[in-house]
Amino acid sequence: MAGITTDNASNNKKAFQQDFTWVPCFGHNLHLAINKGLDIDRVTKDVPTAEEITKRFATARTQTDP
């Protein structure tokens, strides 16, 4: 049994699916899903707030470390 993993481009799927078990790349799918999720307006608006909170916690920790 032989298999191949590629990104989801239709040309890759078509080229390899006839002769091999074709498996789409999990990492590529995960990357696409994360990017799509980050395009949501609410997420785009909330990322700077999350970054600011993270910076404040990091700063507070360095100020209290001996």
Tab-separated table of N, CA and C in Angstrom:
chain	number	residue	atom	x	y	z
A	1	MET	N	0.848	-1.169	0.000
A	1	MET	CA	0.000	0.000	0.000
A	1	MET	C	0.894	1.233	0.000
A	2	ALA	N	0.588	2.170	-0.844
A	2	ALA	CA	1.357	3.407	-0.932
A	2	ALA	C	0.400	4.582	-0.814
A	3	GLY	N	0.873	5.622	-0.198
A	3	GLY	CA	0.061	6.814	-0.042
A	3	GLY	C	0.915	8.048	-0.213
A	4	ILE	N	0.252	9.169	-0.419
A	4	ILE	CA	0.964	10.430	-0.572
A	4	ILE	C	0.151	11.529	0.090
A	5	THR	N	0.859	12.483	0.665
A	5	THR	CA	0.217	13.621	1.310
A	5	THR	C	0.677	14.893	0.619
A	6	THR	N	-0.280	15.738	0.253
A	6	THR	CA	0.029	17.028	-0.373
A	6	THR	C	-0.914	18.072	0.205
A	7	ASP	N	-0.724	19.327	-0.237
A	7	ASP	CA	-1.722	20.327	0.120
A	7	ASP	C	-2.994	20.026	-0.672
A	8	ASN	N	-3.998	20.851	-0.532
A	8	ASN	CA	-5.304	20.530	-1.102
A	8	ASN	C	-5.497	21.011	-2.533
A	9	ALA	N	-4.457	21.461	-3.180
A	9	ALA	CA	-4.607	21.937	-4.555
A	9	ALA	C	-5.194	20.830	-5.423
A	10	SER	N	-6.181	21.189	-6.230
A	10	SER	CA	-6.876	20.178	-7.031
A	10	SER	C	-5.937	19.470	-7.996
A	11	ASN	N	-4.899	20.171	-8.481
A	11	ASN	CA	-3.956	19.513	-9.395
A	11	ASN	C	-3.162	18.415	-8.684
A	12	ASN	N	-2.820	18.615	-7.419
A	12	ASN	CA	-2.127	17.569	-6.650
A	12	ASN	C	-3.036	16.370	-6.433
A	13	LYS	N	-4.252	16.653	-6.041
A	13	LYS	CA	-5.208	15.572	-5.796
A	13	LYS	C	-5.419	14.756	-7.071
A	14	LYS	N	-5.623	15.447	-8.173
A	14	LYS	CA	-5.863	14.766	-9.449
A	14	LYS	C	-4.640	13.971	-9.897
A	15	ALA	N	-3.458	14.522	-9.697
A	15	ALA	CA	-2.230	13.872	-10.160
A	15	ALA	C	-1.929	12.586	-9.400
A	16	PHE	N	-2.230	12.554	-8.128
A	16	PHE	CA	-1.814	11.418	-7.310
A	16	PHE	C	-2.938	10.452	-6.937
A	17	GLN	N	-4.178	10.886	-7.016
A	17	GLN	CA	-5.283	10.071	-6.524
A	17	GLN	C	-5.468	8.781	-7.331
A	18	GLN	N	-5.094	8.771	-8.588
A	18	GLN	CA	-5.291	7.570	-9.411
A	18	GLN	C	-4.355	6.431	-9.012
A	19	ASP	N	-3.123	6.753	-8.643
A	19	ASP	CA	-2.123	5.723	-8.369
A	19	ASP	C	-1.841	5.490	-6.885
A	20	PHE	N	-2.250	6.404	-6.039
A	20	PHE	CA	-1.924	6.330	-4.616
A	20	PHE	C	-3.156	6.643	-3.776
A	21	THR	N	-3.085	6.269	-2.520
A	21	THR	CA	-4.074	6.761	-1.570
A	21	THR	C	-3.663	8.186	-1.249
A	22	TRP	N	-4.503	9.144	-1.604
A	22	TRP	CA	-4.169	10.556	-1.414
A	22	TRP	C	-4.768	11.041	-0.099
A	23	VAL	N	-3.935	11.674	0.720
A	23	VAL	CA	-4.365	12.194	2.016
A	23	VAL	C	-4.011	13.674	2.058
A	24	PRO	N	-5.000	14.550	2.274
A	24	PRO	CA	-4.675	15.970	2.380
A	24	PRO	C	-3.840	16.231	3.634
A	25	CYS	N	-2.950	17.190	3.570
A	25	CYS	CA	-2.041	17.500	4.671
A	25	CYS	C	-2.802	18.138	5.839
A	26	PHE	N	-2.704	17.521	7.016
A	26	PHE	CA	-3.379	18.047	8.207
A	26	PHE	C	-2.853	19.436	8.559
A	27	GLY	N	-1.540	19.612	8.492
A	27	GLY	CA	-0.943	20.907	8.825
A	27	GLY	C	-1.435	22.009	7.909
A	28	HIS	N	-1.543	21.696	6.628
A	28	HIS	CA	-2.037	22.679	5.657
A	28	HIS	C	-3.498	23.024	5.958
A	29	ASN	N	-4.312	22.003	6.237
A	29	ASN	CA	-5.721	22.245	6.569
A	29	ASN	C	-5.858	23.072	7.841
A	30	LEU	N	-5.029	22.778	8.834
A	30	LEU	CA	-5.061	23.531	10.081
A	30	LEU	C	-4.689	24.990	9.836
A	31	HIS	N	-3.661	25.210	9.043
A	31	HIS	CA	-3.229	26.563	8.698
A	31	HIS	C	-4.354	27.329	8.007
A	32	LEU	N	-5.019	26.694	7.038
A	32	LEU	CA	-6.133	27.337	6.336
A	32	LEU	C	-7.268	27.678	7.300
A	33	ALA	N	-7.580	26.757	8.207
A	33	ALA	CA	-8.668	26.987	9.157
A	33	ALA	C	-8.347	28.136	10.108
A	34	ILE	N	-7.116	28.188	10.594
A	34	ILE	CA	-6.723	29.269	11.508
A	34	ILE	C	-6.774	30.608	10.795
A	35	ASN	N	-6.242	30.666	9.574
A	35	ASN	CA	-6.284	31.921	8.824
A	35	ASN	C	-7.715	32.360	8.552
A	36	LYS	N	-8.581	31.418	8.217
A	36	LYS	CA	-9.983	31.758	7.975
A	36	LYS	C	-10.626	32.267	9.263
A	37	GLY	N	-10.315	31.635	10.385
A	37	GLY	CA	-10.851	32.078	11.668
A	37	GLY	C	-10.369	33.464	12.055
A	38	LEU	N	-9.131	33.780	11.714
A	38	LEU	CA	-8.580	35.097	12.047
A	38	LEU	C	-9.145	36.201	11.173
A	39	ASP	N	-9.774	35.844	10.055
A	39	ASP	CA	-10.378	36.838	9.176
A	39	ASP	C	-11.728	37.334	9.687
A	40	ILE	N	-12.281	36.676	10.682
A	40	ILE	CA	-13.572	37.091	11.232
A	40	ILE	C	-13.393	38.452	11.901
A	41	ASP	N	-14.296	39.390	11.601
A	41	ASP	CA	-14.180	40.760	12.108
A	41	ASP	C	-14.016	40.826	13.622
A	42	ARG	N	-14.784	40.038	14.346
A	42	ARG	CA	-14.706	40.090	15.810
A	42	ARG	C	-13.321	39.683	16.296
A	43	VAL	N	-12.756	38.651	15.687
A	43	VAL	CA	-11.419	38.198	16.078
A	43	VAL	C	-10.401	39.280	15.756
A	44	THR	N	-10.519	39.866	14.567
A	44	THR	CA	-9.590	40.917	14.147
A	44	THR	C	-9.613	42.086	15.130
A	45	LYS	N	-10.794	42.417	15.625
A	45	LYS	CA	-10.918	43.525	16.579
A	45	LYS	C	-10.383	43.151	17.961
A	46	ASP	N	-10.508	41.880	18.345
A	46	ASP	CA	-10.117	41.460	19.691
A	46	ASP	C	-8.639	41.103	19.836
A	47	VAL	N	-7.943	40.849	18.746
A	47	VAL	CA	-6.525	40.467	18.827
A	47	VAL	C	-5.686	41.550	19.501
A	48	PRO	N	-5.830	42.828	19.141
A	48	PRO	CA	-5.028	43.846	19.842
A	48	PRO	C	-5.305	43.891	21.349
A	49	THR	N	-6.540	43.665	21.752
A	49	THR	CA	-6.871	43.638	23.182
A	49	THR	C	-6.168	42.474	23.867
A	50	ALA	N	-6.194	41.320	23.233
A	50	ALA	CA	-5.519	40.144	23.795
A	50	ALA	C	-4.013	40.378	23.889
A	51	GLU	N	-3.446	41.021	22.880
A	51	GLU	CA	-2.010	41.324	22.909
A	51	GLU	C	-1.682	42.259	24.069
A	52	GLU	N	-2.519	43.259	24.288
A	52	GLU	CA	-2.291	44.213	25.378
A	52	GLU	C	-2.369	43.517	26.737
A	53	ILE	N	-3.341	42.647	26.910
A	53	ILE	CA	-3.469	41.901	28.167
A	53	ILE	C	-2.234	41.037	28.393
A	54	THR	N	-1.777	40.372	27.340
A	54	THR	CA	-0.589	39.522	27.441
A	54	THR	C	0.632	40.343	27.838
A	55	LYS	N	0.797	41.510	27.231
A	55	LYS	CA	1.931	42.383	27.558
A	55	LYS	C	1.880	42.816	29.020
A	56	ARG	N	0.693	43.135	29.504
A	56	ARG	CA	0.564	43.582	30.901
A	56	ARG	C	0.928	42.468	31.882
A	57	PHE	N	0.478	41.251	31.588
A	57	PHE	CA	0.846	40.123	32.454
A	57	PHE	C	2.350	39.880	32.408
A	58	ALA	N	2.935	39.959	31.227
A	58	ALA	CA	4.377	39.734	31.091
A	58	ALA	C	5.156	40.811	31.837
A	59	THR	N	4.714	42.058	31.734
A	59	THR	CA	5.378	43.162	32.425
A	59	THR	C	5.235	43.012	33.932
A	60	ALA	N	4.048	42.660	34.396
A	60	ALA	CA	3.823	42.485	35.834
A	60	ALA	C	4.695	41.368	36.382
A	61	ARG	N	4.855	40.309	35.613
A	61	ARG	CA	5.676	39.191	36.087
A	61	ARG	C	7.143	39.604	36.200
A	62	THR	N	7.665	40.330	35.224
A	62	THR	CA	9.076	40.726	35.286
A	62	THR	C	9.314	41.718	36.417
A	63	GLN	N	8.303	42.499	36.775
A	63	GLN	CA	8.458	43.453	37.870
A	63	GLN	C	8.450	42.763	39.230
A	64	THR	N	7.803	41.601	39.326
A	64	THR	CA	7.731	40.905	40.616
A	64	THR	C	8.782	39.820	40.765
A	65	ASP	N	9.468	39.459	39.684
A	65	ASP	CA	10.524	38.439	39.770
A	65	ASP	C	11.718	38.996	40.536
A	66	PRO	N	12.342	38.147	41.374
A	66	PRO	CA	13.510	38.620	42.149
A	66	PRO	C	14.714	38.877	41.270
